[in-house]
Coordinates of C-alpha atoms in Angstrom, one line a residue:
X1 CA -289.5 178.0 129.2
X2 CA -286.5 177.3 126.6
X3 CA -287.1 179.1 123.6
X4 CA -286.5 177.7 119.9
X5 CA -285.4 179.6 117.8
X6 CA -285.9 178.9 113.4
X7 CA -282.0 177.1 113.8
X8 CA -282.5 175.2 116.3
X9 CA -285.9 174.0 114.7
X10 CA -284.5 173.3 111.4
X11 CA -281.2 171.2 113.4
X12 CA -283.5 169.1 115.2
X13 CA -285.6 168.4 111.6
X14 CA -282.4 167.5 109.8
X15 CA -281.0 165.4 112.9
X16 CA -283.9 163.7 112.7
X17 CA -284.1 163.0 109.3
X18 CA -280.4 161.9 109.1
X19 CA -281.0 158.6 110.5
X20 CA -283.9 158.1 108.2
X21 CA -281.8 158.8 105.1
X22 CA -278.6 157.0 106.2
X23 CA -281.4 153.9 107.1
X24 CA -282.7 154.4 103.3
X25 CA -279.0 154.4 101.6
X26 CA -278.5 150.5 103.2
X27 CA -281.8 149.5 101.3
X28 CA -280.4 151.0 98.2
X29 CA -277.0 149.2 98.9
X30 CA -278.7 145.7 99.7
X31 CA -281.1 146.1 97.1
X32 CA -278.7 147.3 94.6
X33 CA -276.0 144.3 94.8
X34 CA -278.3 141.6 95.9
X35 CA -280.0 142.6 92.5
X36 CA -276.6 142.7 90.7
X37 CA -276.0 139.0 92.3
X38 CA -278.5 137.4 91.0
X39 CA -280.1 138.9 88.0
X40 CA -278.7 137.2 85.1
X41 CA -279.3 133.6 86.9
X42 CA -282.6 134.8 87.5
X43 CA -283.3 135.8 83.6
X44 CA -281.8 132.3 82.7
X45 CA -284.3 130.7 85.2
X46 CA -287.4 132.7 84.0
X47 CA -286.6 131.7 80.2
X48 CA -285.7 128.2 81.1
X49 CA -288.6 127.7 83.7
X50 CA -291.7 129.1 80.5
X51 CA -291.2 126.1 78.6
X52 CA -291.0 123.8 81.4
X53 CA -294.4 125.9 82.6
X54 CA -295.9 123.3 79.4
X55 CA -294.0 120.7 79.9
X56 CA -296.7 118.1 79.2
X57 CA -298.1 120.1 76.7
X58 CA -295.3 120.6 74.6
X59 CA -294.6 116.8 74.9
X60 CA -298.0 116.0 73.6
X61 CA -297.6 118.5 70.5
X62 CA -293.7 117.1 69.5
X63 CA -295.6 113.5 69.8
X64 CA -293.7 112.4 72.5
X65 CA -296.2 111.2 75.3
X66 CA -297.4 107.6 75.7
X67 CA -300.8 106.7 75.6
X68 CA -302.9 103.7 76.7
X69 CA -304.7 101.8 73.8
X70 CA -308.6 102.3 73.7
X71 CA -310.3 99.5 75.7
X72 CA -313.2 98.3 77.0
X73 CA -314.8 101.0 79.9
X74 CA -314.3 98.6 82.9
X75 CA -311.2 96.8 81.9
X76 CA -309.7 95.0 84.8
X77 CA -306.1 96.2 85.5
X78 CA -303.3 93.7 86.7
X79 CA -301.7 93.1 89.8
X80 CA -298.7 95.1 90.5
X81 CA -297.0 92.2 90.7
X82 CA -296.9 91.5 86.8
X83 CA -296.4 95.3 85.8
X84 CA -293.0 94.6 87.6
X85 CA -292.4 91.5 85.8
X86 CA -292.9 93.0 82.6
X87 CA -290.6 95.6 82.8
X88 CA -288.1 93.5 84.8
X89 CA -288.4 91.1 81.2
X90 CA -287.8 94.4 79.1
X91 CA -284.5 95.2 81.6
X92 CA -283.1 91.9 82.6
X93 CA -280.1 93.4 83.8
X94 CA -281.8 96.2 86.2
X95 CA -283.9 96.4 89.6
X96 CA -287.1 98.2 90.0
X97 CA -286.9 101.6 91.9
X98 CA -290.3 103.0 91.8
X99 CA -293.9 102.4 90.3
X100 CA -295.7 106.2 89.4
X101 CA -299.4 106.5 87.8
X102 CA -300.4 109.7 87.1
X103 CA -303.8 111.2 87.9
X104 CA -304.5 111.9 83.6
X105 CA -303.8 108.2 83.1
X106 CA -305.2 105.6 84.7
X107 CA -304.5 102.8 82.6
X108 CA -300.6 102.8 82.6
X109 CA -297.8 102.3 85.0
X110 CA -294.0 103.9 84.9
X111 CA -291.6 101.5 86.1
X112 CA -288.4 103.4 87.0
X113 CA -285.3 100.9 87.4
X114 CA -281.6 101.3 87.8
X115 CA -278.4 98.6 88.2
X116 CA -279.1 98.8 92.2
X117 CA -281.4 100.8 94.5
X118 CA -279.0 102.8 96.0
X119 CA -277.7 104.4 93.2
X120 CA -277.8 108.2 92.0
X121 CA -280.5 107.9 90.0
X122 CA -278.9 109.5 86.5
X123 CA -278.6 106.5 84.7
X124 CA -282.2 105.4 85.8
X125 CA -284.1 103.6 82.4
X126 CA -288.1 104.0 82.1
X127 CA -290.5 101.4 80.9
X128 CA -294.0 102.5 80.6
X129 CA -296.5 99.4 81.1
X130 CA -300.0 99.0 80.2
X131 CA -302.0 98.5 83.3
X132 CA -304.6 95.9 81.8
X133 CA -302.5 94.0 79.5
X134 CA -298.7 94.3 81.0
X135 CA -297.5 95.5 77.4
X136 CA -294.2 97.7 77.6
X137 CA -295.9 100.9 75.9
X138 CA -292.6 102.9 75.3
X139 CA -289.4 103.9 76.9
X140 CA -289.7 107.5 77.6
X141 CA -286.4 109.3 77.6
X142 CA -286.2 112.7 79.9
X143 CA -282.0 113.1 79.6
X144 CA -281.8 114.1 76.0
X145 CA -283.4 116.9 74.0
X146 CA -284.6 120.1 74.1
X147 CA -287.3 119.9 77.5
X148 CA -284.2 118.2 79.3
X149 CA -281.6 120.7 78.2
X150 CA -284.5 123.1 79.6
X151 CA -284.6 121.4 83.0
X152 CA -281.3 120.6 83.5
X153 CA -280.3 124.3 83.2
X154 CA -283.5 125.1 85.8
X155 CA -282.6 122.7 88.0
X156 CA -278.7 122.6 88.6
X157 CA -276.7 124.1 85.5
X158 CA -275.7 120.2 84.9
X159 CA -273.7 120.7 88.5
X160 CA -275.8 117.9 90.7
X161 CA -276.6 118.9 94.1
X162 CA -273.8 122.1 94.1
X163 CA -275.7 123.4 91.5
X164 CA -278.9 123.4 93.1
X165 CA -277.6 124.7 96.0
X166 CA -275.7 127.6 94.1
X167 CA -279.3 128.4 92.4
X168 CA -281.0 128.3 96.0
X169 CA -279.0 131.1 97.1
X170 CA -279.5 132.9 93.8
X171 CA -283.1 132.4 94.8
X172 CA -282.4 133.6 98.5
X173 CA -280.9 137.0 96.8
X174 CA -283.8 137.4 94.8
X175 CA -286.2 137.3 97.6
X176 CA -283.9 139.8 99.6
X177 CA -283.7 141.9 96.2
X178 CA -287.6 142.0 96.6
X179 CA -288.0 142.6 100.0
X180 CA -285.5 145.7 100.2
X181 CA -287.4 146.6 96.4
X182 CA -290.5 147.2 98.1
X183 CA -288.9 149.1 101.1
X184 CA -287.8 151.6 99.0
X185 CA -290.7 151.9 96.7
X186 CA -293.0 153.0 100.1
X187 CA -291.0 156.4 99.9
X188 CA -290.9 156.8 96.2
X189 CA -294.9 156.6 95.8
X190 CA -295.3 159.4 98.4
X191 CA -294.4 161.8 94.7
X192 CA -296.6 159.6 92.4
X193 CA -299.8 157.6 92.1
X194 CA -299.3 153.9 92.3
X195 CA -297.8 152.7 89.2
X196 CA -297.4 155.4 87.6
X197 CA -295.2 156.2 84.6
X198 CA -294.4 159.6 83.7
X199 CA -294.0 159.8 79.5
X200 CA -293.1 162.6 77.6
X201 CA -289.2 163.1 80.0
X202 CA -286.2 161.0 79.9
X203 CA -285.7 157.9 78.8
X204 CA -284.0 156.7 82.1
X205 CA -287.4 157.9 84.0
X206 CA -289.1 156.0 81.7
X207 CA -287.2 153.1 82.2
X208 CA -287.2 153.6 86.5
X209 CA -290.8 154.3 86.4
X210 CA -291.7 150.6 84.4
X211 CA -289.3 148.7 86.4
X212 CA -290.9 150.3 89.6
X213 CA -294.2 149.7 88.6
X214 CA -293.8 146.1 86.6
X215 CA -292.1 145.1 89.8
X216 CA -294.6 146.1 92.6
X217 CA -297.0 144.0 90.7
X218 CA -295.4 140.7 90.4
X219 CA -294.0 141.3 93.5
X220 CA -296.3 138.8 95.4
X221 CA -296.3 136.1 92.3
X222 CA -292.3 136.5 92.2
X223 CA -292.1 136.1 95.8
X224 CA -294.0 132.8 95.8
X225 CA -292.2 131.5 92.7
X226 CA -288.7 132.5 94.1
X227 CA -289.5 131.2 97.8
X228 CA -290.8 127.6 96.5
X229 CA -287.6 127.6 94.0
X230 CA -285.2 128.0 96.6
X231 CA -287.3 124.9 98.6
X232 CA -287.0 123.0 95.6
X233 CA -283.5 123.4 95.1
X234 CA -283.3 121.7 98.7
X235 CA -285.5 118.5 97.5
X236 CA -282.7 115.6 97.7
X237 CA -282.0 117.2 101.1
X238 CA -285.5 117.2 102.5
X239 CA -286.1 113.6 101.1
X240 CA -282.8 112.1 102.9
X241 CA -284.1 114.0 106.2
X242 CA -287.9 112.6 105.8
X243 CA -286.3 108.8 105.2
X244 CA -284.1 109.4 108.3
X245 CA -286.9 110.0 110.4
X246 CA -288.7 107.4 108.8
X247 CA -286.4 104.6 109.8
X248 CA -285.7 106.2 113.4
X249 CA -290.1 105.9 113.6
X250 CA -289.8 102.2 112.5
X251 CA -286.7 101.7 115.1
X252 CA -289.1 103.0 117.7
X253 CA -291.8 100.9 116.4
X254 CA -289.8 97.8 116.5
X255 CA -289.9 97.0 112.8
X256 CA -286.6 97.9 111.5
X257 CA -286.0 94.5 110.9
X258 CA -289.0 93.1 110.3
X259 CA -288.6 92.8 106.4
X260 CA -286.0 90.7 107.0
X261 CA -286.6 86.6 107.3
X262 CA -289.7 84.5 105.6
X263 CA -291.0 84.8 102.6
X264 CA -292.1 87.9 100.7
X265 CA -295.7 88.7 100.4
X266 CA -297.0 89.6 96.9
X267 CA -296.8 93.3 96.2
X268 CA -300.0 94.0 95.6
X269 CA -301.1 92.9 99.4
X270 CA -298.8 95.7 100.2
X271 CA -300.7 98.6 97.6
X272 CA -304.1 96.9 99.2
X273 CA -302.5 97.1 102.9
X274 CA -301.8 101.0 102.1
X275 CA -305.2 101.6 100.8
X276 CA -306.9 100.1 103.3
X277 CA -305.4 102.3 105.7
X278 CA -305.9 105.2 104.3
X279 CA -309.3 105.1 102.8
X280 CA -310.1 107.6 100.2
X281 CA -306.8 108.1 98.7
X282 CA -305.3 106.7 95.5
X283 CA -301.6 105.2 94.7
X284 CA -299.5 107.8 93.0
X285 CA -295.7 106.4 93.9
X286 CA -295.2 102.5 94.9
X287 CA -290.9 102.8 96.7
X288 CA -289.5 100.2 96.7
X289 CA -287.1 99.0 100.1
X290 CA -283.4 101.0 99.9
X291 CA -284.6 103.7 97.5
X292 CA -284.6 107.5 98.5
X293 CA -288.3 107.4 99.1
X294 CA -289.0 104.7 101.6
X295 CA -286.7 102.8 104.2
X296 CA -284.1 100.2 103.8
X297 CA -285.9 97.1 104.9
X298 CA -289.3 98.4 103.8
X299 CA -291.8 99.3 100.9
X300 CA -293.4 103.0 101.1
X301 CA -296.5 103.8 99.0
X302 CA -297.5 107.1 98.6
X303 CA -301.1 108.1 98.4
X304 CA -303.0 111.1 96.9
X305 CA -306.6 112.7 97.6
X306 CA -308.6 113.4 94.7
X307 CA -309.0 117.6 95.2
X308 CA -306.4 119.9 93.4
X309 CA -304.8 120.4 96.9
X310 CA -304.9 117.1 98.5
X311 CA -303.8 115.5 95.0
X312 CA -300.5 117.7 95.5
X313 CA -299.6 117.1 99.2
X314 CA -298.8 112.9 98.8
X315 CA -299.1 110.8 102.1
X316 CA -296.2 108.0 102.9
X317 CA -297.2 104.5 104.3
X318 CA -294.5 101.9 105.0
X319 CA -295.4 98.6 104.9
X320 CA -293.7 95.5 105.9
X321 CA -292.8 93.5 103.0
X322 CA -293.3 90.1 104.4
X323 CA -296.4 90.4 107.1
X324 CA -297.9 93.3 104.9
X325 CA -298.4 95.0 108.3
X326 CA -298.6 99.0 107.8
X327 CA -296.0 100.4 110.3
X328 CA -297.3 103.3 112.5
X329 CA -295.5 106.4 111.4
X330 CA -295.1 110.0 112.6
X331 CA -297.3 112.6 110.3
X332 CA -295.6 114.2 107.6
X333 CA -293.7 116.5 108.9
X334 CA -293.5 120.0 108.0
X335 CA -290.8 120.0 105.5
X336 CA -291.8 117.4 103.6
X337 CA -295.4 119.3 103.3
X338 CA -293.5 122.5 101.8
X339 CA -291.4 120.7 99.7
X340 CA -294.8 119.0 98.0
X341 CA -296.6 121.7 97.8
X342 CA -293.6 123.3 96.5
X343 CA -293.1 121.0 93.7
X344 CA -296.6 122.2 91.7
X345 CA -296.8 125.5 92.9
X346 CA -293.5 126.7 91.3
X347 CA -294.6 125.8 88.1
X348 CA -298.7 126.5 88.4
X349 CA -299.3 122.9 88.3
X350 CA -302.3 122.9 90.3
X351 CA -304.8 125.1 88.3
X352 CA -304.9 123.3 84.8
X353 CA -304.0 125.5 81.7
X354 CA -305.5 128.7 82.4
X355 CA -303.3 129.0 85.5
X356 CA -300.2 127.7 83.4
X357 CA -300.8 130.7 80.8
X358 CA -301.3 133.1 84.1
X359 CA -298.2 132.0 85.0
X360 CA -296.4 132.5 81.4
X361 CA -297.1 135.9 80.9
X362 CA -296.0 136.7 85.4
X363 CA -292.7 135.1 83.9
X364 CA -292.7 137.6 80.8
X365 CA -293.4 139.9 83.1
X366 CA -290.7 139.7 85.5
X367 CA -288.3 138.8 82.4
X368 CA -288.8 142.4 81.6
X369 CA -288.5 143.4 85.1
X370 CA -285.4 141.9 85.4
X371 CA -284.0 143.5 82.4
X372 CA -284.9 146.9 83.0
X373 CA -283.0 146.8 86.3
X374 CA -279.8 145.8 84.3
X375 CA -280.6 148.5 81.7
X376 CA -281.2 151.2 84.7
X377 CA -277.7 150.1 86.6
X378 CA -275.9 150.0 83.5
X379 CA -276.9 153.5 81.9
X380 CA -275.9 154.6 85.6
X381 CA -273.0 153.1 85.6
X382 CA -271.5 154.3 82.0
X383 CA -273.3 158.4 82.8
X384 CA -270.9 157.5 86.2
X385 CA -267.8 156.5 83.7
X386 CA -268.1 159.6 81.7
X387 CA -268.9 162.5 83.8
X388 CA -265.8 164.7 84.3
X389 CA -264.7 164.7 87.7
X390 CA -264.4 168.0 89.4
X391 CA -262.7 168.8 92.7
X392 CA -265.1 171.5 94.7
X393 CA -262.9 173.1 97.2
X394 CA -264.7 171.8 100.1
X395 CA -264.4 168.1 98.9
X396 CA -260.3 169.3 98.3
X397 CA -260.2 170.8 102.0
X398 CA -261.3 166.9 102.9
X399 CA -259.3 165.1 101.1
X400 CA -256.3 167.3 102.0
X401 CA -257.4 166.9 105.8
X402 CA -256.7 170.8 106.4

């Protein structure tokens, strides 16, 4: 029988454990610069991102919403048709885009319209039009002031698509920052309770100890909040792929050209058409043909369910726009669905207020989280900068390879 001795015992321990540290240092290393990366992006997205938590709420305090007059309970509303006509009279010069009713407000359309339908969008105009009457209401503007300034630097730092993109993979850091965060706090909770933070020592344990514990707690909430970020930043990208396969299902269908010829049927046959194919649901977005949203040659209306979740997760339905014939279409597919549950679940907009404030004070949260890392890397770094450096003889031996 081979013998082992206390050496040999102890060799085989520390051979052991050698892989298991060296393992550990990469965690630190990824976790440390993928931190570094992103951190102050990630501070200017959380204070950005807390106003635009209110958006509408803050709009409704600075005055700024539109609301329908008081009428009747019951008031009939008008045909599509005419809410276009009005706002085509209040814009002459521009072409409808897209009709949007909100769930909160019923009794009012927003007509979006630009000089053409396939243009950028960034010099779009807004009418909003009484549903019952056809009265221009207002002309909400979103690209000036403080809530756009807010958005603008959420969305793309006023750099279009690159700067969405350049965000996404801020946001990609930031979920690899927390994945590798919570690697390395298994081993460091083996010495204290969970969330723990030891008082009374340093001020740099203090500070590890709050970041450590502030972070394992918003861990899960800044996981979901980064992940449906970084699909956001991706949302002119997933709307070009959805209409692509759109107009490849109507190909298949045999209706890519069937918009073209005859005379146009009125386009509220074409709301009705949508409705009565999906019973149930309600109109939340009316796209007009050649826009982002729908296909070249043909309308697509988008419907909503009337439950928190269903009133999120819209459904497309093409129609033709001279036979009013709904066109047979594949399901939503999948990235489409994560992109609109995306949209609301990145800025709690599916729980009402109390989940909006819920979501405020995670953002403080993480605010502080984020901060304490910079304050723990940067106390490092200087304490680094100052030491003295001293020259053991074994570290000489190595460097003078004798």
């Amino acid at each position: 029988m081979k013998s082992v001795t206390p050496d040999t015992a102890t060799a085989s321990c520390t051979s052991a454990a050698r892989p298991r540290a060296t393992s550990l240092q990469r965690w630190v290393w990824v976790h440390k610069w993928s931190s570094l990366v992103c951190t102050l992006f990630m501070l200017l997205l959380c204070l950005t991102g807390l106003p635009l938590v209110f958006y509408h709420e803050i709009d409704h305090a600075l005055g700024k919403h539109i609301e329908a007059p008081e009428m009747a309970a019951g008031t009939a509303h008008l045909p599509v048709d005419r809410i276009v006509e009005s706002a085509r009279r209040h814009h002459p010069d521009l072409v409808p885009l897209y009709l949007f009713k909100e769930e909160d407000e019923p009794d009012m359309w927003v007509v979006k319209m630009d000089t053409r339908p396939d243009t950028d969008e960034t010099q779009a105009k807004f009418s909003v039009v009484d549903a019952r009457t056809g009265e221009i209401l207002g002309e909400p503007r979103f690209d000036e002031g403080f809530m756009h300034l807010m958005y603008r630097l959420h969305v793309d730092l006023f750099a279009g698509l690159a700067g969405r993109l350049f965000l996404g993979f801020m946001g990609l850091l930031l979920v690899v920052a927390l994945v590798s965060g919570v690697v390395l706090y298994a081993p460091f909770m083996r010495k204290l309770d969970f969330g723990e933070v030891r008082r009374g020592r340093s001020t740099k344990l203090w500070w590890l100890d709050m970041h450590n514990m502030l972070g394992i707690v918003t861990v899960t909430w800044a996981l979901v909040v980064g992940g449906t970020g970084v699909i956001n930043t991706w949302a002119d990208l997933i709307l070009k792929a959805w209409q692509a396969e759109q107009v490849a299902a109507l190909k298949t269908a045999g209706g890519a050209a069937a918009g073209s010829g005859g005379s146009v049927a009125p386009l509220q046959s074409l709301v009705d058409a949508a409705l009565a194919a999906e019973p149930g649901m309600a109109v939340a977005t009316v796209a007009f043909p050649g826009t982002l949203l729908s296909a070249p040659s043909h309308y697509a209306v988008f419907l909503h369910g009337d439950t928190p979740l269903t009133a999120k997760l819209l459904k497309a339905v093409l129609v033709d726009p001279v036979s009013a014939a709904v066109i047979e279409t594949k399901p939503r597919p999948w990235y489409a669905t994560a992109l609109l549950v995306s949209q609301p679940l990145h800025f709690g907009d599916y729980g009402g207020l109390p989940l909006k404030i819920l979501w405020a004070l995670l953002d403080l949260v993480t605010v502080v989280v984020l901060w304490s890392g910079l304050v723990l890397w940067w106390r490092k770094h200087r304490h680094a900068a100052a030491a003295p450096v001293s020259v053991t003889p074994a570290v000489s031996t190595a460097q003078g390879g004798t």
